[in-house]
mmCIF file of C-alpha atoms in Angstrom:
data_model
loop_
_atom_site.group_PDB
_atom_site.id
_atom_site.type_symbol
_atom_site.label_atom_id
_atom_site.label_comp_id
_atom_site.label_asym_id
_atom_site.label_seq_id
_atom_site.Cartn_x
_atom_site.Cartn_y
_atom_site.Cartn_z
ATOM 1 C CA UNK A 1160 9.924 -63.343 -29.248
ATOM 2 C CA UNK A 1161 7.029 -62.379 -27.713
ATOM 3 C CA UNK A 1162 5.029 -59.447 -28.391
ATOM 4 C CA UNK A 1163 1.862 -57.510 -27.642
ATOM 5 C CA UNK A 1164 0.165 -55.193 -29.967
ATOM 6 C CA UNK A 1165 -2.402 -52.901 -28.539
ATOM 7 C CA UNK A 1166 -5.845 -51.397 -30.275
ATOM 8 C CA UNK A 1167 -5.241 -47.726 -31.056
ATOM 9 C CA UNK A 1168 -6.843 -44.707 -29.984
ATOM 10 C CA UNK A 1169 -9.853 -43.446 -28.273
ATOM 11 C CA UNK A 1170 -12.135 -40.702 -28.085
ATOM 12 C CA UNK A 1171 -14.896 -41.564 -25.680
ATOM 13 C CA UNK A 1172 -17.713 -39.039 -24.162
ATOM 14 C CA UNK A 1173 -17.833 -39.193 -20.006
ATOM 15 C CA UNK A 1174 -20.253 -41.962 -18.983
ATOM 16 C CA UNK A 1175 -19.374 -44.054 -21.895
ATOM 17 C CA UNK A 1176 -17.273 -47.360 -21.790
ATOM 18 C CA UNK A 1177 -14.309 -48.133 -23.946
ATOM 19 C CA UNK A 1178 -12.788 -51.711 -24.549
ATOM 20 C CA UNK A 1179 -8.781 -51.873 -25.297
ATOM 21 C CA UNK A 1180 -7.343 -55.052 -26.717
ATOM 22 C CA UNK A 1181 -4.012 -56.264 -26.538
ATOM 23 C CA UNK A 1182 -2.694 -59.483 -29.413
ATOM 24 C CA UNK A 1183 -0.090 -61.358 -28.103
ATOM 25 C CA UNK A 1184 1.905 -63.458 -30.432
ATOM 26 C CA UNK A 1185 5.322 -65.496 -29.884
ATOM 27 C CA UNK A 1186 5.323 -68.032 -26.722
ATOM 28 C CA UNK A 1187 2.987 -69.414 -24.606
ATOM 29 C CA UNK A 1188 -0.321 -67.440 -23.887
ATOM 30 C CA UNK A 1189 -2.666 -69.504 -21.808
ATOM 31 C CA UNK A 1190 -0.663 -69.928 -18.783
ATOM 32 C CA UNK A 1191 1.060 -66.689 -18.220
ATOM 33 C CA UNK A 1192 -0.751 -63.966 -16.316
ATOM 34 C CA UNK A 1193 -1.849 -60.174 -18.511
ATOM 35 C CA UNK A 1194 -1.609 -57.053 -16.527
ATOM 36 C CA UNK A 1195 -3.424 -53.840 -17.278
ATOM 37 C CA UNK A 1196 -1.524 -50.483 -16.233
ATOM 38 C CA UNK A 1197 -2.954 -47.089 -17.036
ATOM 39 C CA UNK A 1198 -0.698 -43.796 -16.888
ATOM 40 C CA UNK A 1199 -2.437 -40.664 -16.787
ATOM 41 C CA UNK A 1200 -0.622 -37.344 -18.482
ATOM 42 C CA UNK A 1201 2.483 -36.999 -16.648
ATOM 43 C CA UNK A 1202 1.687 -39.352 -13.754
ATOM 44 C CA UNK A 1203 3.251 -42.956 -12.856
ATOM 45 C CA UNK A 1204 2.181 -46.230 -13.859
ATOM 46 C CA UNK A 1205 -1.304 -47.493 -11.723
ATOM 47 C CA UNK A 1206 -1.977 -51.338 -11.588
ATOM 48 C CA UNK A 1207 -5.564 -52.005 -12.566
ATOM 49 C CA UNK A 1208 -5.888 -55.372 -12.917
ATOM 50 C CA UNK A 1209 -4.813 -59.198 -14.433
ATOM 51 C CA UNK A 1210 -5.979 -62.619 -15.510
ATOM 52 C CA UNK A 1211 -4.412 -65.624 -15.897
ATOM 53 C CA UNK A 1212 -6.172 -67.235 -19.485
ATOM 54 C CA UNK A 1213 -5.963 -70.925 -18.312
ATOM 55 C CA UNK A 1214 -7.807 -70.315 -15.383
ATOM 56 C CA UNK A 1215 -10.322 -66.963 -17.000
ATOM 57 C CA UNK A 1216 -10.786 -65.985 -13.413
ATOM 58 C CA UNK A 1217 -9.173 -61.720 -13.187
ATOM 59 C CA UNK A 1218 -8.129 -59.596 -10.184
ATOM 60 C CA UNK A 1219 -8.624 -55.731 -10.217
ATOM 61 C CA UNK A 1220 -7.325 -53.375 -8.452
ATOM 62 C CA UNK A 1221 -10.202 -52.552 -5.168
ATOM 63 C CA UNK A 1222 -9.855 -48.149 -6.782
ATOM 64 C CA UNK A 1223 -11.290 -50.180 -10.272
ATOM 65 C CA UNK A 1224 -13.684 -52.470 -8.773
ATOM 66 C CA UNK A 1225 -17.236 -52.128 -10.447
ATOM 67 C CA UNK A 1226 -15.555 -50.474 -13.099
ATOM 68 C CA UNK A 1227 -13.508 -52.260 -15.149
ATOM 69 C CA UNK A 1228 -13.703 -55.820 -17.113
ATOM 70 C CA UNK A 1229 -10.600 -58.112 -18.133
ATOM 71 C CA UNK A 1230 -11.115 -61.130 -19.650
ATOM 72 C CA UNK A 1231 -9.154 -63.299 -21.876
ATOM 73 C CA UNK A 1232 -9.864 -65.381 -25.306
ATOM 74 C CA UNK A 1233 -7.388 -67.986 -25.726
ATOM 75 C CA UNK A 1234 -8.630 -68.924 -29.341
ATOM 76 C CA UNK A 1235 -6.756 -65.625 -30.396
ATOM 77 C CA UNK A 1236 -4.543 -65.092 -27.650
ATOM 78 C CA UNK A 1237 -6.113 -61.676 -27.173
ATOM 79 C CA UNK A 1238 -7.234 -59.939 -23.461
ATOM 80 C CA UNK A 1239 -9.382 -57.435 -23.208
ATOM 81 C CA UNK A 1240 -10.065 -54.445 -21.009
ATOM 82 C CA UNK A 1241 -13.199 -52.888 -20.524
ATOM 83 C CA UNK A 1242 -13.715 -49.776 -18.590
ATOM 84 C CA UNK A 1243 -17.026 -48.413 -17.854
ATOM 85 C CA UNK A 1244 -18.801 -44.760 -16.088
ATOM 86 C CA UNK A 1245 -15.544 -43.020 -18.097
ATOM 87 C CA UNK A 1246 -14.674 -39.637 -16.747
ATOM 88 C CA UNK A 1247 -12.083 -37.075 -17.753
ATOM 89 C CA UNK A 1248 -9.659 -38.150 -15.117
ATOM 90 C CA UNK A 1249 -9.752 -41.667 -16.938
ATOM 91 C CA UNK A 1250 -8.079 -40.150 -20.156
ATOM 92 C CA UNK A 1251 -4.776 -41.822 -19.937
ATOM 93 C CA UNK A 1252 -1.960 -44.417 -22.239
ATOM 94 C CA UNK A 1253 -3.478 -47.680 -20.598
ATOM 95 C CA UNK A 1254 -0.824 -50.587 -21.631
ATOM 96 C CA UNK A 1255 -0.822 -54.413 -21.150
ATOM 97 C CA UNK A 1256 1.685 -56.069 -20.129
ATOM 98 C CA UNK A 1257 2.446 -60.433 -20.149
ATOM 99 C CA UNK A 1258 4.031 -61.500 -16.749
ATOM 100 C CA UNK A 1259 7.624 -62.759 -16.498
ATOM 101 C CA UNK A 1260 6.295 -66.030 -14.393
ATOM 102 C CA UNK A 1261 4.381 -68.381 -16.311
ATOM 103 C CA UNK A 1262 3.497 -72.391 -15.931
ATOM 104 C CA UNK A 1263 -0.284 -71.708 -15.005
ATOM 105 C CA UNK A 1264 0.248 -71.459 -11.476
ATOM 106 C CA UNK A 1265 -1.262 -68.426 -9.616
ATOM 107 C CA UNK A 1266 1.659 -66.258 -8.302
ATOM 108 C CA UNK A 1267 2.765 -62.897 -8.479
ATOM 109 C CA UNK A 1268 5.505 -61.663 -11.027
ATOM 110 C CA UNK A 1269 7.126 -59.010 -12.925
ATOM 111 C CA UNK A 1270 5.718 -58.089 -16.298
ATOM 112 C CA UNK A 1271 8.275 -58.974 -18.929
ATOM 113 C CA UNK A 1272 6.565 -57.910 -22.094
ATOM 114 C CA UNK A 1273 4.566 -54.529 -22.686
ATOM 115 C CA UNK A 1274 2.449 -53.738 -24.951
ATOM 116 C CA UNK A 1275 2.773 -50.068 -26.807
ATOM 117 C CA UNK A 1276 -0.004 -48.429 -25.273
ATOM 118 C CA UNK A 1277 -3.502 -47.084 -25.756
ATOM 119 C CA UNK A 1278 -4.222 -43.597 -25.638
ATOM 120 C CA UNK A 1279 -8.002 -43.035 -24.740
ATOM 121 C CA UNK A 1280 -9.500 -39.835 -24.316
ATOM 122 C CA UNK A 1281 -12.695 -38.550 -22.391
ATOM 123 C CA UNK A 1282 -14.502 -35.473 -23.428
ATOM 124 C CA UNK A 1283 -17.632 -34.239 -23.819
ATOM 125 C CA UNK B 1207 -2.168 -52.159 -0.200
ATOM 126 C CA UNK B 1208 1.481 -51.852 -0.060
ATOM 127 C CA UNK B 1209 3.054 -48.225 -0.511
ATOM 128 C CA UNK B 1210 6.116 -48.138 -2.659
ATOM 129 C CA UNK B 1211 8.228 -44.788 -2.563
ATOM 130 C CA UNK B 1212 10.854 -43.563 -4.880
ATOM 131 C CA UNK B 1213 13.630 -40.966 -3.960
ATOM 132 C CA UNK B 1214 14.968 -38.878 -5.184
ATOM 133 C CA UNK B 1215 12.229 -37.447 -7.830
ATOM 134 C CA UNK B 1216 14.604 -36.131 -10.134
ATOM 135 C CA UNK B 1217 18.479 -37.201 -10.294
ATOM 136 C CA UNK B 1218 20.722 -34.974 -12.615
ATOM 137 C CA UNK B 1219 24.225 -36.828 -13.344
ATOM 138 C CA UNK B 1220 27.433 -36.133 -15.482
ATOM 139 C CA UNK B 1221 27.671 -38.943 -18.740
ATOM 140 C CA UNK B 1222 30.150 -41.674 -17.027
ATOM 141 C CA UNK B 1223 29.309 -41.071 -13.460
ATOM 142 C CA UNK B 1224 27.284 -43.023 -11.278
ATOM 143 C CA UNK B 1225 23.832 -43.010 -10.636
ATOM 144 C CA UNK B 1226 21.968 -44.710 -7.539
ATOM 145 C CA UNK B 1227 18.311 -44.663 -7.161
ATOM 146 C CA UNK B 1228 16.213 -45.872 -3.977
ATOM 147 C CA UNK B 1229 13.139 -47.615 -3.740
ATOM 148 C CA UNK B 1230 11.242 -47.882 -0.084
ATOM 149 C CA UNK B 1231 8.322 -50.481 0.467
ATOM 150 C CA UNK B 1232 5.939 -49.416 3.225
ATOM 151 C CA UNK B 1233 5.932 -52.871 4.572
ATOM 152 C CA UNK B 1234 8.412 -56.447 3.532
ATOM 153 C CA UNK B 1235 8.450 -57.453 -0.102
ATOM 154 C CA UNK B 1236 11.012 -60.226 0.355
ATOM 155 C CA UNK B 1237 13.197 -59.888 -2.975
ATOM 156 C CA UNK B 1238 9.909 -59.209 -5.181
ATOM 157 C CA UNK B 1239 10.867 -56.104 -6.507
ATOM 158 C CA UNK B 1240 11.473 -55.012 -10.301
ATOM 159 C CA UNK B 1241 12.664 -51.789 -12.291
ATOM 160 C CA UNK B 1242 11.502 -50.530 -15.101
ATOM 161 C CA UNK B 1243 12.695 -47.951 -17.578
ATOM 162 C CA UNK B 1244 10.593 -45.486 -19.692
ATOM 163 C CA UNK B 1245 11.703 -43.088 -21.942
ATOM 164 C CA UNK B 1246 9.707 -40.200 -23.361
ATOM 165 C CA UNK B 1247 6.273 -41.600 -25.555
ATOM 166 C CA UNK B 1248 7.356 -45.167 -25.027
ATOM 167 C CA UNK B 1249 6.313 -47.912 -22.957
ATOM 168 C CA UNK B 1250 8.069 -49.370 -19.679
ATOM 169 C CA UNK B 1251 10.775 -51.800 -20.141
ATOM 170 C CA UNK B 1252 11.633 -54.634 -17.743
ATOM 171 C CA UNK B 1253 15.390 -53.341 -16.675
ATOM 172 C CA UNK B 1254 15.711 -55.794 -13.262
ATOM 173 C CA UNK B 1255 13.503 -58.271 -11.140
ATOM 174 C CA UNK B 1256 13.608 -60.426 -8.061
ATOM 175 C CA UNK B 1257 15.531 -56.969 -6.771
ATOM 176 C CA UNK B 1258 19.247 -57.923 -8.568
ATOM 177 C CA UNK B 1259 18.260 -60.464 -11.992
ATOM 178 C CA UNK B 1260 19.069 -58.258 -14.913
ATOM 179 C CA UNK B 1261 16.560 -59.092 -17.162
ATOM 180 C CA UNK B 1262 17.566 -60.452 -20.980
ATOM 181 C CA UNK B 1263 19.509 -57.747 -23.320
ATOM 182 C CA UNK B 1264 20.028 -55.079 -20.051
ATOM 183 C CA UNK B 1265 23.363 -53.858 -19.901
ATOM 184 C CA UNK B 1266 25.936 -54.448 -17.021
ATOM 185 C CA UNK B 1267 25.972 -51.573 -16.156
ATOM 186 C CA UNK B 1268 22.246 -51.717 -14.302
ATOM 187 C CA UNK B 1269 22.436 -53.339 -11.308
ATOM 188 C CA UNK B 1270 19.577 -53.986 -8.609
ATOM 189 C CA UNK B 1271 20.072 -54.696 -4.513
ATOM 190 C CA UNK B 1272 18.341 -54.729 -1.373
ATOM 191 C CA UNK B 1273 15.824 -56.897 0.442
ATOM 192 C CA UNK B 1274 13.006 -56.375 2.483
ATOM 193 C CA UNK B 1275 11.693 -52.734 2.558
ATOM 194 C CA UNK B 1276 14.875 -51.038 1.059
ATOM 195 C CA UNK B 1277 15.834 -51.422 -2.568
ATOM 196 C CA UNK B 1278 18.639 -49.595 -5.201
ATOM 197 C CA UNK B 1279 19.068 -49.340 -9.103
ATOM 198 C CA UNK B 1280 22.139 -48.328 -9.823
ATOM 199 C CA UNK B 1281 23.450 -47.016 -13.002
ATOM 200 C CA UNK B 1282 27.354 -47.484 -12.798
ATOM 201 C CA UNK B 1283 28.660 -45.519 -15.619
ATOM 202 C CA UNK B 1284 25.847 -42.952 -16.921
ATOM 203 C CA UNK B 1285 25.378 -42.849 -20.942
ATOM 204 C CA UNK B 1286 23.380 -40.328 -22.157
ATOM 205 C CA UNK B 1287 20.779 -43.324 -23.715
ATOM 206 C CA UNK B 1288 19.896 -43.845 -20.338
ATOM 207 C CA UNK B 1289 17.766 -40.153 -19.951
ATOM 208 C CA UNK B 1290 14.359 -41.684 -18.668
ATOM 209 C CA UNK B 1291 12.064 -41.966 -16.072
ATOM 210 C CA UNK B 1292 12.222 -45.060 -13.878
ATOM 211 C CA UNK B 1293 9.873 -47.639 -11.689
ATOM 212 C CA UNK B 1294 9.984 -49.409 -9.304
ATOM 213 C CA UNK B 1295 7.068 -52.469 -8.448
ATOM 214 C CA UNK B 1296 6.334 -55.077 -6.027
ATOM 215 C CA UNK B 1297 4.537 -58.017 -6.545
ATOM 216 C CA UNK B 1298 4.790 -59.714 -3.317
ATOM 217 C CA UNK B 1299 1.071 -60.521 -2.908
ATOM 218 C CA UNK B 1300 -1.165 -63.276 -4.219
ATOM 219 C CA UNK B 1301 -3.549 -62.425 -5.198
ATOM 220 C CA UNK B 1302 -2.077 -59.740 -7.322
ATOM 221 C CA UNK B 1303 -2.117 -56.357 -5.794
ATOM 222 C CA UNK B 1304 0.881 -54.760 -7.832
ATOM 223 C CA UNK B 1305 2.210 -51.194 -6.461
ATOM 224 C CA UNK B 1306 4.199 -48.939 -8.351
ATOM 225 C CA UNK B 1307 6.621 -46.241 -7.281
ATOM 226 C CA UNK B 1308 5.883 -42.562 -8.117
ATOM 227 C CA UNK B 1309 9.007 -42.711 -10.589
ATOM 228 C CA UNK B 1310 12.510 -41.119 -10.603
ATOM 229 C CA UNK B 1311 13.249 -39.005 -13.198
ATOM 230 C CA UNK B 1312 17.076 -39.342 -14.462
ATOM 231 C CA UNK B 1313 18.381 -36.286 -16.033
ATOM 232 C CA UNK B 1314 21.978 -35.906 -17.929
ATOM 233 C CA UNK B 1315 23.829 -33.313 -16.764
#
């Protein structure tokens, strides 16, 4: 069974950066593609951004562009997200989430597996 | 970037009735849409994808249609469990430029 446990909490000042891992254990982790969502306080679910391990190249999201880092360490099956320049309208539960589509081919898919979900926080 | 739309925003149904939920893509996704469900403080849950597959452990009663630019969840037989907020997403685009729906909210009357 696969599974994906997140970092926990933040509290970051605006201007700062903050870095949010996500462990996946349970199947295959190199060749299926890691999604990072972010939902603000009582908003919907925003795409920012994925990577594929086996190939270490991401995609973001153009509103995150400049902003925000994903990258993947297959040695621990972990991916990261780093998000820089944080303002206040960046406080938000940002989850991860492993693709339903796997078999290291680049192609779009659901996302099967979620992670719990990072709360981070930006205030001064 | 493709434009997903969710209707209504808030659905209030009696337990055992019927529930149908739309999902409008601003231009063709094929059959490359999903569902999700999330209840209150917990994390999305994969309920459908490829617009109709029921994803592992789902109940029969969730069922997915449409093609193209139109899409429905539908909840045949309402149990009070099923109070949450759900999502549609397309992922029609390589590479990945996923799009989310603004969410319906499902209410038990």
């Amino acid at each position: 069974q696969v599974q994906l446990v997140q970092s926990g909490a933040e509290m970051k000042k605006p201007g700062s950066s903050v870095r949010v891992s996500c462990k996946a254990s349970g199947g295959t982790f190199s060749t299926y593609g890691i999604s990072w969502m972010r939902q603000a306080p009582g908003q919907g679910l925003e795409w920012m951004g994925g990577i594929i391990p086996i190939f270490g190249t991401a995609n973001y999201a153009q509103k995150f562009q400049g902003r925000v880092t994903i990258i993947a360490d297959k040695s621990t099956t972990t991916a990261y997200m780093e998000l820089s320049g944080l303002i206040s309208e960046d406080t938000a539960v940002y989850y991860c989430a492993r693709e339903g589509l796997g078999g290291g081919v680049p192609h779009p898919s659901y996302l099967h597996y979620w992670g719990q979900g990072t709360l981070v926080t930006v205030s001064s | 970037e493709i434009v997903m739309t969710q209707s209504p925003a808030t659905l209030s149904v009696f337990p055992g009735e019927r529930a149908t939920l739309s999902c409008r893509a601003s231009q063709s996704v094929s059959r490359k849409l999903a569902w999700y469900q999330q209840k209150h403080g917990q994390a999305p849950r994969l309920l459908i994808f490829d617009a109709s597959t029921r994803a592992t452990g789902i109940p029969a009663r969730f069922s997915g249609s449409g093609s193209g630019t139109e899409f429905t969840l539908t909840i045949s037989s309402l149990q009070s469990e099923d109070l949450a907020v759900y999502y549609c997403q397309q992922y029609k685009e390589w590479p990945p430029m996923y799009t989310f729906g603004q969410g319906t909210k499902l209410e038990i009357k």
